[in-house]
Amino acid sequence: MTEQIVGYCGLLCNECPVFIATINNDHEARVELAKKYSNEKCQFEPEDIYCVGCHEIDVENSKMCSACKIRACGVKKEVENCGWCNEYPCDLISEYVPEDSKERKRLDKIKSNLS
């Protein structure tokens, strides 16, 4: 897969281990990622490690993405990703995507290319 898929938050899906495990149908990777991402507040099972990108319709039942506030906002505003939004950077981005992160820099670049 050579096409870059950018999530609403600026995450490059093609580099995301959950996306990669899903696309490759890699059960062993899902087992390891479920252990890695589980904590006291949220436990993941291997079947929860599923993502085909936040632009897909079937993420509503995904434990990984269904509660994502950034995704919900992007879907509501019908933007490709947050860099395309006229309110970027908003409070949600400021809260969840650090200014010095690769994701924020990616969104900044997308925004600047649209101006």
PDB file of C-alpha atoms in Angstrom:
ATOM      1  CA  MET A   1       0.000   0.000   0.000  1.00  0.00           C
ATOM      2  CA  THR A   2       1.635   3.258  -1.103  1.00  0.00           C
ATOM      3  CA  GLU A   3      -1.211   5.731  -0.650  1.00  0.00           C
ATOM      4  CA  GLN A   4      -0.879   7.638   2.603  1.00  0.00           C
ATOM      5  CA  ILE A   5      -4.013   7.622   4.723  1.00  0.00           C
ATOM      6  CA  VAL A   6      -4.179  10.526   7.171  1.00  0.00           C
ATOM      7  CA  GLY A   7      -6.609  10.229  10.081  1.00  0.00           C
ATOM      8  CA  TYR A   8      -8.596  13.188  11.370  1.00  0.00           C
ATOM      9  CA  CYS A   9      -5.980  13.791  14.097  1.00  0.00           C
ATOM     10  CA  GLY A  10      -3.071  13.700  11.660  1.00  0.00           C
ATOM     11  CA  LEU A  11      -2.031  10.138  12.439  1.00  0.00           C
ATOM     12  CA  LEU A  12      -0.590   8.419   9.403  1.00  0.00           C
ATOM     13  CA  CYS A  13      -2.659   5.234   9.344  1.00  0.00           C
ATOM     14  CA  ASN A  14      -0.102   3.400   7.220  1.00  0.00           C
ATOM     15  CA  GLU A  15       2.350   3.629  10.147  1.00  0.00           C
ATOM     16  CA  CYS A  16      -0.141   2.659  12.871  1.00  0.00           C
ATOM     17  CA  PRO A  17       0.469  -0.825  14.308  1.00  0.00           C
ATOM     18  CA  VAL A  18      -3.267  -1.434  14.792  1.00  0.00           C
ATOM     19  CA  PHE A  19      -4.019  -0.529  11.170  1.00  0.00           C
ATOM     20  CA  ILE A  20      -1.132  -2.684   9.963  1.00  0.00           C
ATOM     21  CA  ALA A  21      -2.227  -5.672  12.078  1.00  0.00           C
ATOM     22  CA  THR A  22      -5.768  -5.316  10.733  1.00  0.00           C
ATOM     23  CA  ILE A  23      -4.765  -4.993   7.085  1.00  0.00           C
ATOM     24  CA  ASN A  24      -2.376  -7.957   7.394  1.00  0.00           C
ATOM     25  CA  ASN A  25      -4.861  -9.974   9.479  1.00  0.00           C
ATOM     26  CA  ASP A  26      -2.003 -10.585  11.947  1.00  0.00           C
ATOM     27  CA  HIS A  27      -3.447 -12.291  15.018  1.00  0.00           C
ATOM     28  CA  GLU A  28      -0.111 -12.420  16.877  1.00  0.00           C
ATOM     29  CA  ALA A  29       0.331  -8.672  16.477  1.00  0.00           C
ATOM     30  CA  ARG A  30      -3.240  -8.123  17.733  1.00  0.00           C
ATOM     31  CA  VAL A  31      -2.500 -10.196  20.845  1.00  0.00           C
ATOM     32  CA  GLU A  32       0.633  -8.152  21.598  1.00  0.00           C
ATOM     33  CA  LEU A  33      -1.076  -4.814  20.895  1.00  0.00           C
ATOM     34  CA  ALA A  34      -4.024  -5.733  23.138  1.00  0.00           C
ATOM     35  CA  LYS A  35      -1.570  -6.301  25.991  1.00  0.00           C
ATOM     36  CA  LYS A  36       0.357  -3.117  25.190  1.00  0.00           C
ATOM     37  CA  TYR A  37      -2.694  -0.825  25.013  1.00  0.00           C
ATOM     38  CA  SER A  38      -4.619  -2.247  27.978  1.00  0.00           C
ATOM     39  CA  ASN A  39      -4.575  -0.444  31.308  1.00  0.00           C
ATOM     40  CA  GLU A  40      -6.656  -0.234  34.494  1.00  0.00           C
ATOM     41  CA  LYS A  41      -9.323   1.880  32.814  1.00  0.00           C
ATOM     42  CA  CYS A  42      -9.595  -0.012  29.533  1.00  0.00           C
ATOM     43  CA  GLN A  43      -8.858  -3.621  28.723  1.00  0.00           C
ATOM     44  CA  PHE A  44      -8.419  -4.722  25.121  1.00  0.00           C
ATOM     45  CA  GLU A  45      -8.823  -8.189  23.697  1.00  0.00           C
ATOM     46  CA  PRO A  46      -7.157  -9.192  20.412  1.00  0.00           C
ATOM     47  CA  GLU A  47     -10.487  -8.845  18.573  1.00  0.00           C
ATOM     48  CA  ASP A  48     -10.658  -5.207  19.771  1.00  0.00           C
ATOM     49  CA  ILE A  49      -7.461  -4.439  17.880  1.00  0.00           C
ATOM     50  CA  TYR A  50      -9.168  -3.553  14.636  1.00  0.00           C
ATOM     51  CA  CYS A  51      -8.864  -0.426  12.526  1.00  0.00           C
ATOM     52  CA  VAL A  52      -9.208   0.210   8.821  1.00  0.00           C
ATOM     53  CA  GLY A  53      -8.864   3.960   9.243  1.00  0.00           C
ATOM     54  CA  CYS A  54     -11.165   6.403  10.988  1.00  0.00           C
ATOM     55  CA  HIS A  55     -12.809   7.416   7.715  1.00  0.00           C
ATOM     56  CA  GLU A  56     -14.452   4.019   7.419  1.00  0.00           C
ATOM     57  CA  ILE A  57     -18.095   3.634   8.382  1.00  0.00           C
ATOM     58  CA  ASP A  58     -17.716   0.475  10.455  1.00  0.00           C
ATOM     59  CA  VAL A  59     -15.620   2.083  13.223  1.00  0.00           C
ATOM     60  CA  GLU A  60     -18.764   2.968  15.184  1.00  0.00           C
ATOM     61  CA  ASN A  61     -18.541  -0.438  16.881  1.00  0.00           C
ATOM     62  CA  SER A  62     -14.772  -0.325  17.237  1.00  0.00           C
ATOM     63  CA  LYS A  63     -13.448  -0.158  20.775  1.00  0.00           C
ATOM     64  CA  MET A  64     -10.377   1.562  19.377  1.00  0.00           C
ATOM     65  CA  CYS A  65     -12.124   4.475  17.621  1.00  0.00           C
ATOM     66  CA  SER A  66     -15.790   4.789  18.487  1.00  0.00           C
ATOM     67  CA  ALA A  67     -15.229   7.165  21.430  1.00  0.00           C
ATOM     68  CA  CYS A  68     -12.726   9.397  19.615  1.00  0.00           C
ATOM     69  CA  LYS A  69     -13.891  13.008  19.984  1.00  0.00           C
ATOM     70  CA  ILE A  70     -11.665  14.208  17.159  1.00  0.00           C
ATOM     71  CA  ARG A  71     -13.113  11.623  14.766  1.00  0.00           C
ATOM     72  CA  ALA A  72     -16.686  12.500  15.792  1.00  0.00           C
ATOM     73  CA  CYS A  73     -16.023  16.182  15.113  1.00  0.00           C
ATOM     74  CA  GLY A  74     -14.367  15.496  11.736  1.00  0.00           C
ATOM     75  CA  VAL A  75     -17.241  13.267  10.645  1.00  0.00           C
ATOM     76  CA  LYS A  76     -19.779  15.891  11.703  1.00  0.00           C
ATOM     77  CA  LYS A  77     -17.940  18.650   9.832  1.00  0.00           C
ATOM     78  CA  GLU A  78     -17.372  16.390   6.814  1.00  0.00           C
ATOM     79  CA  VAL A  79     -13.670  17.244   6.482  1.00  0.00           C
ATOM     80  CA  GLU A  80     -10.902  15.011   5.136  1.00  0.00           C
ATOM     81  CA  ASN A  81      -8.928  15.583   8.344  1.00  0.00           C
ATOM     82  CA  CYS A  82      -8.584  18.386  10.855  1.00  0.00           C
ATOM     83  CA  GLY A  83      -6.105  20.265   8.654  1.00  0.00           C
ATOM     84  CA  TRP A  84      -9.007  20.898   6.266  1.00  0.00           C
ATOM     85  CA  CYS A  85     -11.195  22.470   8.975  1.00  0.00           C
ATOM     86  CA  ASN A  86     -11.586  26.269   9.084  1.00  0.00           C
ATOM     87  CA  GLU A  87     -11.478  26.090  12.892  1.00  0.00           C
ATOM     88  CA  TYR A  88      -8.089  24.341  12.960  1.00  0.00           C
ATOM     89  CA  PRO A  89      -6.389  24.277  15.415  1.00  0.00           C
ATOM     90  CA  CYS A  90      -9.303  23.951  17.809  1.00  0.00           C
ATOM     91  CA  ASP A  91      -9.526  23.064  21.506  1.00  0.00           C
ATOM     92  CA  LEU A  92      -9.793  19.330  20.728  1.00  0.00           C
ATOM     93  CA  ILE A  93      -6.602  19.357  18.690  1.00  0.00           C
ATOM     94  CA  SER A  94      -4.852  21.463  21.316  1.00  0.00           C
ATOM     95  CA  GLU A  95      -5.909  19.019  24.030  1.00  0.00           C
ATOM     96  CA  TYR A  96      -5.116  15.726  22.285  1.00  0.00           C
ATOM     97  CA  VAL A  97      -2.447  16.425  19.654  1.00  0.00           C
ATOM     98  CA  PRO A  98       0.726  18.017  21.072  1.00  0.00           C
ATOM     99  CA  GLU A  99       2.167  20.910  19.060  1.00  0.00           C
ATOM    100  CA  ASP A 100       5.547  19.212  18.680  1.00  0.00           C
ATOM    101  CA  SER A 101       4.113  15.866  17.486  1.00  0.00           C
ATOM    102  CA  LYS A 102       4.478  14.440  13.970  1.00  0.00           C
ATOM    103  CA  GLU A 103       0.692  14.413  13.727  1.00  0.00           C
ATOM    104  CA  ARG A 104       0.341  18.114  14.527  1.00  0.00           C
ATOM    105  CA  LYS A 105       3.106  19.040  12.111  1.00  0.00           C
ATOM    106  CA  ARG A 106       1.373  16.974   9.421  1.00  0.00           C
ATOM    107  CA  LEU A 107      -1.934  18.790  10.048  1.00  0.00           C
ATOM    108  CA  ASP A 108      -0.141  22.165  10.076  1.00  0.00           C
ATOM    109  CA  LYS A 109       1.399  21.369   6.692  1.00  0.00           C
ATOM    110  CA  ILE A 110      -1.975  20.314   5.269  1.00  0.00           C
ATOM    111  CA  LYS A 111      -3.531  23.561   6.561  1.00  0.00           C
ATOM    112  CA  SER A 112      -0.729  25.718   5.164  1.00  0.00           C
ATOM    113  CA  ASN A 113      -1.007  24.045   1.736  1.00  0.00           C
ATOM    114  CA  LEU A 114      -4.706  24.981   1.621  1.00  0.00           C
ATOM    115  CA  SER A 115      -4.098  28.653   2.385  1.00  0.00           C
TER     116      SER A 115
END
